[in-house]
Structures are given as C-alpha cells and as structure tokens.
Amino acid sequence: QVQLVQSGAEVKKPGASVKVSCKASGYTFTSYYLHWVRQAPGQGLEWMGIINPSGGSTSYAQKFQGRVTMTRDTSTSIVYMELSSLRSEDTAVYYCAREVGATSNFDYWGQGSLVTVSS
Amino acid sequence: QTVVTQEPSLTVSPGGTVTLTCASSTGAVTSGYYPNWFQQKPGQAPRALIYSTSNKHSWTPARFSGSLLGGKAALTLSGVQPEDEAEYYCLLYYGGAQSYVFGTGTKVTVL
C-alpha cells in the first residue's frame, strides 16, 4: 500500500534551518511528483513547491523562493524539504503529498511534521 | 497575488445536500485549472476527494461529486452524513511561478 511517512516534530530557533523528510513506499518512487504543503496553526493550506523525484527538478512558490530547497534520494525513496532563515510565522505542520505524474491528481498525503519556531 | 475564495462556513442537515464553491481572483475557473478537493478533519492530514474537476478516487464516497458551476469549481455533498463535518479545501493549478493555490477553506457543519 502507498505510504508517505514523514519525520518527527522539530523545534528550531529563529534564523535556523529545518529539514523535513518524507519516505515513500508501496509504489515506484520516480513515477510520481511530490509536493510540500504547510498549514499554520488554525489556518488554511499553503502550497510550497514540487519536486520530480525522477530527475530532481523543482518548482517553488514565489513566497518561498530563496528560502526553500527540495531534494530527493532515489536510493532510499526519500524527499526532503529544507526551509532556512526560520521565523515564528514558519511555525506550521508541513505535509508531503503525491501527485500522479503531471496530471494534477493529488492522492496520498503524509501524516504531517510539526515545526515550531521559537526563541 | 492570486486568491482562491471559498465560503467560510456552511451548515447542512443530515441527509441534506450542500454545494461548496471555489472562485479564482483571476476569473472563471475552467477544467484547465484541474480543480482538486480535499477534506480535513481536526488533527488529521487532508484527504483527497476529487481531482480534475469531477474525478473521484477509489475511496471517495459516492455522495461527493465535483463540477464547474457558474465560473467556479464546485463540490456537492448529497445525502450528508454526520461524518462529513469537516473543513474542505479546493486546489487550483495556475502554472508558472505560482503553480498551485489552495482555496481559503469551507467549514461544513452537520446539524
């Protein structure tokens, strides 16, 4: 069965970086795009960007350009999302979500990873 | 900045029907925006319901349906069940630098 299992909760200080992982299983890793989405406490969903695990190409939302880096390791079927220069407004649950190859069909989601930014 | 607007809240009686809409600040929503719909319950990850306007996932209950209505994407819940009480989000594809934008979300209360 398809599973996206994310790394655990993190607490970071302002100005630091965080790297969240999303391990995929139950399907061919390189055949599906992976997106990152975040949700601040009590707020809505916010799209951050996408990575194509096949070639590693990425596209980021303008808001996060220069601060976010998405990478993948095909040997372990893991994608990573690193966010730098953290501020309190980055406190949120970060989700990875699978897209069926360039069809805009989002199907499976990870369980979420809480990142708390606090001094 | 592109804004995707949904009704903040809707209330429906058990067994009733309710339609949620998803509007784009750039103009009419068409199938080219590949609307997706998600359901999210408190403390849970979003769950995919609808993709490409009206296509259901294998797990999507038959009472959920997607469409285009008056220049907006729409999600209709027919024969609402108490377990349908949740927040619902749409997602639209724009391409370019802002490839995807989520809607503001609709809280559906079953009362």
PDB file of C-alpha atoms in Angstrom:
ATOM      1  CA  GLN A   1       0.000   0.000   0.000  1.00  0.00           C
ATOM      2  CA  VAL A   2       1.111   3.526  -0.708  1.00  0.00           C
ATOM      3  CA  GLN A   3       2.608   5.281   2.293  1.00  0.00           C
ATOM      4  CA  LEU A   4       4.266   8.623   2.834  1.00  0.00           C
ATOM      5  CA  VAL A   5       5.904   8.665   6.245  1.00  0.00           C
ATOM      6  CA  GLN A   6       7.312  11.947   7.475  1.00  0.00           C
ATOM      7  CA  SER A   7       9.931  12.785  10.069  1.00  0.00           C
ATOM      8  CA  GLY A   8       9.047  13.851  13.570  1.00  0.00           C
ATOM      9  CA  ALA A   9       8.381  17.176  15.201  1.00  0.00           C
ATOM     10  CA  GLU A  10      11.142  19.777  15.385  1.00  0.00           C
ATOM     11  CA  VAL A  11      11.733  22.868  17.495  1.00  0.00           C
ATOM     12  CA  LYS A  12      14.006  25.484  15.982  1.00  0.00           C
ATOM     13  CA  LYS A  13      15.204  28.940  16.906  1.00  0.00           C
ATOM     14  CA  PRO A  14      14.590  31.949  14.668  1.00  0.00           C
ATOM     15  CA  GLY A  15      17.201  32.165  11.945  1.00  0.00           C
ATOM     16  CA  ALA A  16      17.901  28.447  11.932  1.00  0.00           C
ATOM     17  CA  SER A  17      17.060  25.910   9.216  1.00  0.00           C
ATOM     18  CA  VAL A  18      14.920  22.793   9.325  1.00  0.00           C
ATOM     19  CA  LYS A  19      14.977  19.738   7.089  1.00  0.00           C
ATOM     20  CA  VAL A  20      11.842  17.585   6.946  1.00  0.00           C
ATOM     21  CA  SER A  21      11.810  14.183   5.278  1.00  0.00           C
ATOM     22  CA  CYS A  22       9.090  12.181   3.537  1.00  0.00           C
ATOM     23  CA  LYS A  23       9.755   8.496   2.916  1.00  0.00           C
ATOM     24  CA  ALA A  24       7.712   6.922   0.141  1.00  0.00           C
ATOM     25  CA  SER A  25       6.833   3.244  -0.104  1.00  0.00           C
ATOM     26  CA  GLY A  26       4.393   0.981  -1.896  1.00  0.00           C
ATOM     27  CA  TYR A  27       4.929   2.448  -5.377  1.00  0.00           C
ATOM     28  CA  THR A  28       7.607   3.363  -7.911  1.00  0.00           C
ATOM     29  CA  PHE A  29       9.234   6.406  -6.325  1.00  0.00           C
ATOM     30  CA  THR A  30      10.323   8.059  -9.565  1.00  0.00           C
ATOM     31  CA  SER A  31       6.914   7.841 -11.244  1.00  0.00           C
ATOM     32  CA  TYR A  32       5.093  10.387  -9.080  1.00  0.00           C
ATOM     33  CA  TYR A  33       5.758  14.015  -8.254  1.00  0.00           C
ATOM     34  CA  LEU A  34       5.819  15.075  -4.609  1.00  0.00           C
ATOM     35  CA  HIS A  35       4.568  18.371  -3.276  1.00  0.00           C
ATOM     36  CA  TRP A  36       5.101  20.159   0.014  1.00  0.00           C
ATOM     37  CA  VAL A  37       2.196  21.929   1.687  1.00  0.00           C
ATOM     38  CA  ARG A  38       2.112  23.667   5.043  1.00  0.00           C
ATOM     39  CA  GLN A  39      -0.570  24.679   7.499  1.00  0.00           C
ATOM     40  CA  ALA A  40      -0.016  27.223  10.242  1.00  0.00           C
ATOM     41  CA  PRO A  41      -1.984  26.709  13.480  1.00  0.00           C
ATOM     42  CA  GLY A  42      -5.674  27.367  12.855  1.00  0.00           C
ATOM     43  CA  GLN A  43      -5.010  28.433   9.272  1.00  0.00           C
ATOM     44  CA  GLY A  44      -5.538  27.027   5.789  1.00  0.00           C
ATOM     45  CA  LEU A  45      -3.325  25.015   3.497  1.00  0.00           C
ATOM     46  CA  GLU A  46      -0.459  26.688   1.640  1.00  0.00           C
ATOM     47  CA  TRP A  47       1.342  25.193  -1.361  1.00  0.00           C
ATOM     48  CA  MET A  48       5.120  25.456  -1.106  1.00  0.00           C
ATOM     49  CA  GLY A  49       6.534  23.627  -4.084  1.00  0.00           C
ATOM     50  CA  ILE A  50       7.056  20.436  -6.048  1.00  0.00           C
ATOM     51  CA  ILE A  51       9.857  18.014  -6.807  1.00  0.00           C
ATOM     52  CA  ASN A  52      10.055  15.471  -9.592  1.00  0.00           C
ATOM     53  CA  PRO A  53      11.865  12.516  -7.994  1.00  0.00           C
ATOM     54  CA  SER A  54      12.870  11.195 -11.409  1.00  0.00           C
ATOM     55  CA  GLY A  55      15.245  13.985 -12.382  1.00  0.00           C
ATOM     56  CA  GLY A  56      15.186  16.071  -9.234  1.00  0.00           C
ATOM     57  CA  SER A  57      13.717  19.157 -10.911  1.00  0.00           C
ATOM     58  CA  THR A  58      11.853  21.520  -8.633  1.00  0.00           C
ATOM     59  CA  SER A  59       9.478  24.462  -8.721  1.00  0.00           C
ATOM     60  CA  TYR A  60       8.840  26.628  -5.702  1.00  0.00           C
ATOM     61  CA  ALA A  61       6.086  29.055  -4.800  1.00  0.00           C
ATOM     62  CA  GLN A  62       7.323  32.628  -5.210  1.00  0.00           C
ATOM     63  CA  LYS A  63       6.839  33.256  -1.493  1.00  0.00           C
ATOM     64  CA  PHE A  64       9.463  30.665  -0.593  1.00  0.00           C
ATOM     65  CA  GLN A  65      11.974  31.263  -3.374  1.00  0.00           C
ATOM     66  CA  GLY A  66      15.464  31.590  -1.922  1.00  0.00           C
ATOM     67  CA  ARG A  67      14.482  30.016   1.388  1.00  0.00           C
ATOM     68  CA  VAL A  68      13.301  26.535   0.449  1.00  0.00           C
ATOM     69  CA  THR A  69      15.186  23.640  -1.093  1.00  0.00           C
ATOM     70  CA  MET A  70      13.601  20.344  -2.070  1.00  0.00           C
ATOM     71  CA  THR A  71      15.794  17.342  -2.788  1.00  0.00           C
ATOM     72  CA  ARG A  72      15.423  13.616  -3.154  1.00  0.00           C
ATOM     73  CA  ASP A  73      17.403  10.441  -2.584  1.00  0.00           C
ATOM     74  CA  THR A  74      16.318   7.767  -5.040  1.00  0.00           C
ATOM     75  CA  SER A  75      18.296   5.065  -3.209  1.00  0.00           C
ATOM     76  CA  THR A  76      16.082   5.438  -0.131  1.00  0.00           C
ATOM     77  CA  SER A  77      12.913   6.842  -1.751  1.00  0.00           C
ATOM     78  CA  ILE A  78      13.018   9.914   0.457  1.00  0.00           C
ATOM     79  CA  VAL A  79      12.308  13.505  -0.431  1.00  0.00           C
ATOM     80  CA  TYR A  80      13.482  16.364   1.744  1.00  0.00           C
ATOM     81  CA  MET A  81      12.241  19.901   2.252  1.00  0.00           C
ATOM     82  CA  GLU A  82      14.673  22.323   3.848  1.00  0.00           C
ATOM     83  CA  LEU A  83      13.495  25.762   4.937  1.00  0.00           C
ATOM     84  CA  SER A  84      16.068  28.312   6.047  1.00  0.00           C
ATOM     85  CA  SER A  85      16.050  31.648   7.896  1.00  0.00           C
ATOM     86  CA  LEU A  86      13.165  30.443  10.013  1.00  0.00           C
ATOM     87  CA  ARG A  87      10.862  32.942  11.676  1.00  0.00           C
ATOM     88  CA  SER A  88       7.944  32.496  14.036  1.00  0.00           C
ATOM     89  CA  GLU A  89       5.492  32.650  11.118  1.00  0.00           C
ATOM     90  CA  ASP A  90       7.010  29.409   9.794  1.00  0.00           C
ATOM     91  CA  THR A  91       5.540  27.513  12.736  1.00  0.00           C
ATOM     92  CA  ALA A  92       3.273  25.033  10.990  1.00  0.00           C
ATOM     93  CA  VAL A  93       2.553  21.442  10.122  1.00  0.00           C
ATOM     94  CA  TYR A  94       4.379  20.522   6.923  1.00  0.00           C
ATOM     95  CA  TYR A  95       2.888  17.854   4.666  1.00  0.00           C
ATOM     96  CA  CYS A  96       4.175  15.994   1.645  1.00  0.00           C
ATOM     97  CA  ALA A  97       1.586  14.948  -0.935  1.00  0.00           C
ATOM     98  CA  ARG A  98       1.854  12.765  -4.019  1.00  0.00           C
ATOM     99  CA  GLU A  99       0.749  13.798  -7.492  1.00  0.00           C
ATOM    100  CA  VAL A 100       0.065  11.203 -10.147  1.00  0.00           C
ATOM    101  CA  GLY A 101       2.637  12.206 -12.778  1.00  0.00           C
ATOM    102  CA  ALA A 102       1.823  15.679 -14.097  1.00  0.00           C
ATOM    103  CA  THR A 103      -1.922  15.100 -14.012  1.00  0.00           C
ATOM    104  CA  SER A 104      -2.672  17.447 -11.109  1.00  0.00           C
ATOM    105  CA  ASN A 105      -4.191  14.421  -9.406  1.00  0.00           C
ATOM    106  CA  PHE A 106      -3.179  14.658  -5.766  1.00  0.00           C
ATOM    107  CA  ASP A 107      -3.891  11.405  -3.993  1.00  0.00           C
ATOM    108  CA  TYR A 108      -1.833  10.364  -0.964  1.00  0.00           C
ATOM    109  CA  TRP A 109      -0.602  12.592   1.839  1.00  0.00           C
ATOM    110  CA  GLY A 110       1.969  12.178   4.585  1.00  0.00           C
ATOM    111  CA  GLN A 111       0.889  12.423   8.203  1.00  0.00           C
ATOM    112  CA  GLY A 112       2.475  15.835   8.672  1.00  0.00           C
ATOM    113  CA  SER A 113       5.504  17.148  10.560  1.00  0.00           C
ATOM    114  CA  LEU A 114       5.133  19.921  13.116  1.00  0.00           C
ATOM    115  CA  VAL A 115       7.858  22.544  13.012  1.00  0.00           C
ATOM    116  CA  THR A 116       7.852  25.042  15.855  1.00  0.00           C
ATOM    117  CA  VAL A 117       9.989  28.168  15.613  1.00  0.00           C
ATOM    118  CA  SER A 118      10.547  29.750  18.981  1.00  0.00           C
ATOM    119  CA  SER A 119      13.293  31.541  20.811  1.00  0.00           C
TER     120      SER A 119
ATOM    121  CA  GLN B   1      -1.310  37.743  -5.797  1.00  0.00           C
ATOM    122  CA  THR B   2      -3.821  35.118  -6.771  1.00  0.00           C
ATOM    123  CA  VAL B   3      -6.592  34.431  -4.266  1.00  0.00           C
ATOM    124  CA  VAL B   4      -8.892  31.419  -4.333  1.00  0.00           C
ATOM    125  CA  THR B   5     -12.054  32.056  -2.350  1.00  0.00           C
ATOM    126  CA  GLN B   6     -14.433  29.594  -0.712  1.00  0.00           C
ATOM    127  CA  GLU B   7     -17.430  30.093   1.551  1.00  0.00           C
ATOM    128  CA  PRO B   8     -16.121  30.376   5.124  1.00  0.00           C
ATOM    129  CA  SER B   9     -18.804  28.136   6.573  1.00  0.00           C
ATOM    130  CA  LEU B  10     -21.913  26.207   5.599  1.00  0.00           C
ATOM    131  CA  THR B  11     -24.433  24.303   7.689  1.00  0.00           C
ATOM    132  CA  VAL B  12     -26.420  21.330   6.424  1.00  0.00           C
ATOM    133  CA  SER B  13     -28.882  18.906   7.998  1.00  0.00           C
ATOM    134  CA  PRO B  14     -28.168  15.174   7.981  1.00  0.00           C
ATOM    135  CA  GLY B  15     -29.429  13.716   4.718  1.00  0.00           C
ATOM    136  CA  GLY B  16     -29.430  17.102   3.060  1.00  0.00           C
ATOM    137  CA  THR B  17     -27.442  18.496   0.162  1.00  0.00           C
ATOM    138  CA  VAL B  18     -24.860  21.264   0.188  1.00  0.00           C
ATOM    139  CA  THR B  19     -22.698  22.780  -2.546  1.00  0.00           C
ATOM    140  CA  LEU B  20     -19.326  24.359  -1.859  1.00  0.00           C
ATOM    141  CA  THR B  21     -17.732  26.653  -4.427  1.00  0.00           C
ATOM    142  CA  CYS B  22     -14.196  27.692  -5.325  1.00  0.00           C
ATOM    143  CA  ALA B  23     -13.613  31.001  -7.111  1.00  0.00           C
ATOM    144  CA  SER B  24     -10.438  32.427  -8.603  1.00  0.00           C
ATOM    145  CA  SER B  25      -9.467  36.086  -8.402  1.00  0.00           C
ATOM    146  CA  THR B  26      -8.143  35.796 -11.970  1.00  0.00           C
ATOM    147  CA  GLY B  27     -11.516  34.970 -13.500  1.00  0.00           C
ATOM    148  CA  ALA B  28     -13.635  31.968 -14.335  1.00  0.00           C
ATOM    149  CA  VAL B  29     -12.425  28.559 -13.205  1.00  0.00           C
ATOM    150  CA  THR B  30     -12.271  26.071 -16.078  1.00  0.00           C
ATOM    151  CA  SER B  31     -11.222  22.444 -16.364  1.00  0.00           C
ATOM    152  CA  GLY B  32      -7.749  23.713 -17.226  1.00  0.00           C
ATOM    153  CA  TYR B  33      -7.297  24.615 -13.570  1.00  0.00           C
ATOM    154  CA  TYR B  34      -7.632  20.894 -12.742  1.00  0.00           C
ATOM    155  CA  PRO B  35      -9.603  21.531  -9.530  1.00  0.00           C
ATOM    156  CA  ASN B  36      -8.907  19.205  -6.647  1.00  0.00           C
ATOM    157  CA  TRP B  37     -10.964  18.933  -3.478  1.00  0.00           C
ATOM    158  CA  PHE B  38      -9.751  17.783  -0.070  1.00  0.00           C
ATOM    159  CA  GLN B  39     -11.417  17.030   3.233  1.00  0.00           C
ATOM    160  CA  GLN B  40      -9.636  17.711   6.502  1.00  0.00           C
ATOM    161  CA  LYS B  41     -10.805  16.786   9.972  1.00  0.00           C
ATOM    162  CA  PRO B  42      -9.239  18.252  13.122  1.00  0.00           C
ATOM    163  CA  GLY B  43      -5.803  16.875  13.849  1.00  0.00           C
ATOM    164  CA  GLN B  44      -5.658  14.909  10.612  1.00  0.00           C
ATOM    165  CA  ALA B  45      -3.888  15.268   7.298  1.00  0.00           C
ATOM    166  CA  PRO B  46      -6.018  16.313   4.336  1.00  0.00           C
ATOM    167  CA  ARG B  47      -7.708  13.515   2.422  1.00  0.00           C
ATOM    168  CA  ALA B  48      -8.135  13.714  -1.335  1.00  0.00           C
ATOM    169  CA  LEU B  49     -11.722  13.545  -2.606  1.00  0.00           C
ATOM    170  CA  ILE B  50     -11.867  14.859  -6.180  1.00  0.00           C
ATOM    171  CA  TYR B  51      -9.308  15.567  -8.921  1.00  0.00           C
ATOM    172  CA  SER B  52      -9.513  17.174 -12.346  1.00  0.00           C
ATOM    173  CA  THR B  53     -12.886  18.791 -11.612  1.00  0.00           C
ATOM    174  CA  SER B  54     -15.040  15.692 -11.205  1.00  0.00           C
ATOM    175  CA  ASN B  55     -12.964  12.533 -10.936  1.00  0.00           C
ATOM    176  CA  LYS B  56     -13.253  10.519  -7.745  1.00  0.00           C
ATOM    177  CA  HIS B  57     -10.594   8.488  -6.007  1.00  0.00           C
ATOM    178  CA  SER B  58     -11.314   4.870  -5.252  1.00  0.00           C
ATOM    179  CA  TRP B  59     -12.068   5.789  -1.636  1.00  0.00           C
ATOM    180  CA  THR B  60     -14.311   8.775  -2.320  1.00  0.00           C
ATOM    181  CA  PRO B  61     -17.903   8.121  -1.186  1.00  0.00           C
ATOM    182  CA  ALA B  62     -20.471   8.295  -3.987  1.00  0.00           C
ATOM    183  CA  ARG B  63     -22.279  11.172  -2.242  1.00  0.00           C
ATOM    184  CA  PHE B  64     -19.411  13.532  -3.130  1.00  0.00           C
ATOM    185  CA  SER B  65     -19.351  14.995  -6.631  1.00  0.00           C
ATOM    186  CA  GLY B  66     -17.343  17.706  -8.351  1.00  0.00           C
ATOM    187  CA  SER B  67     -18.323  20.059 -11.179  1.00  0.00           C
ATOM    188  CA  LEU B  68     -17.978  23.522 -12.670  1.00  0.00           C
ATOM    189  CA  LEU B  69     -20.767  25.902 -11.752  1.00  0.00           C
ATOM    190  CA  GLY B  70     -21.136  29.498 -12.871  1.00  0.00           C
ATOM    191  CA  GLY B  71     -17.418  30.054 -13.419  1.00  0.00           C
ATOM    192  CA  LYS B  72     -16.402  28.304 -10.217  1.00  0.00           C
ATOM    193  CA  ALA B  73     -15.365  24.825  -9.219  1.00  0.00           C
ATOM    194  CA  ALA B  74     -17.970  23.147  -7.047  1.00  0.00           C
ATOM    195  CA  LEU B  75     -18.167  20.255  -4.627  1.00  0.00           C
ATOM    196  CA  THR B  76     -21.625  18.857  -3.875  1.00  0.00           C
ATOM    197  CA  LEU B  77     -22.383  16.620  -0.927  1.00  0.00           C
ATOM    198  CA  SER B  78     -25.678  14.761  -1.336  1.00  0.00           C
ATOM    199  CA  GLY B  79     -27.238  12.775   1.492  1.00  0.00           C
ATOM    200  CA  VAL B  80     -24.855  14.327   4.004  1.00  0.00           C
ATOM    201  CA  GLN B  81     -23.696  12.130   6.882  1.00  0.00           C
ATOM    202  CA  PRO B  82     -22.544  13.311  10.331  1.00  0.00           C
ATOM    203  CA  GLU B  83     -19.014  12.178   9.488  1.00  0.00           C
ATOM    204  CA  ASP B  84     -18.906  14.705   6.637  1.00  0.00           C
ATOM    205  CA  GLU B  85     -18.479  17.501   9.167  1.00  0.00           C
ATOM    206  CA  ALA B  86     -15.015  18.830   8.306  1.00  0.00           C
ATOM    207  CA  GLU B  87     -13.052  21.576   6.591  1.00  0.00           C
ATOM    208  CA  TYR B  88     -12.960  21.353   2.804  1.00  0.00           C
ATOM    209  CA  TYR B  89     -10.281  22.871   0.593  1.00  0.00           C
ATOM    210  CA  CYS B  90     -10.080  23.279  -3.140  1.00  0.00           C
ATOM    211  CA  LEU B  91      -6.809  23.488  -5.053  1.00  0.00           C
ATOM    212  CA  LEU B  92      -6.340  25.123  -8.441  1.00  0.00           C
ATOM    213  CA  TYR B  93      -3.471  24.821 -10.909  1.00  0.00           C
ATOM    214  CA  TYR B  94      -2.160  28.054 -12.454  1.00  0.00           C
ATOM    215  CA  GLY B  95       1.168  27.028 -13.898  1.00  0.00           C
ATOM    216  CA  GLY B  96       4.166  29.332 -13.887  1.00  0.00           C
ATOM    217  CA  ALA B  97       5.749  30.567 -10.670  1.00  0.00           C
ATOM    218  CA  GLN B  98       2.606  30.123  -8.571  1.00  0.00           C
ATOM    219  CA  SER B  99       1.754  26.714  -9.847  1.00  0.00           C
ATOM    220  CA  TYR B 100      -0.889  25.794  -7.283  1.00  0.00           C
ATOM    221  CA  VAL B 101      -3.074  27.806  -4.947  1.00  0.00           C
ATOM    222  CA  PHE B 102      -5.328  26.422  -2.226  1.00  0.00           C
ATOM    223  CA  GLY B 103      -8.706  27.881  -1.501  1.00  0.00           C
ATOM    224  CA  THR B 104      -9.444  29.594   1.788  1.00  0.00           C
ATOM    225  CA  GLY B 105     -11.401  26.589   3.043  1.00  0.00           C
ATOM    226  CA  THR B 106     -15.038  25.922   3.963  1.00  0.00           C
ATOM    227  CA  LYS B 107     -16.090  24.603   7.347  1.00  0.00           C
ATOM    228  CA  VAL B 108     -19.082  22.318   6.889  1.00  0.00           C
ATOM    229  CA  THR B 109     -21.220  21.744   9.955  1.00  0.00           C
ATOM    230  CA  VAL B 110     -23.785  18.941  10.006  1.00  0.00           C
ATOM    231  CA  LEU B 111     -26.602  19.942  12.330  1.00  0.00           C
TER     232      LEU B 111
END
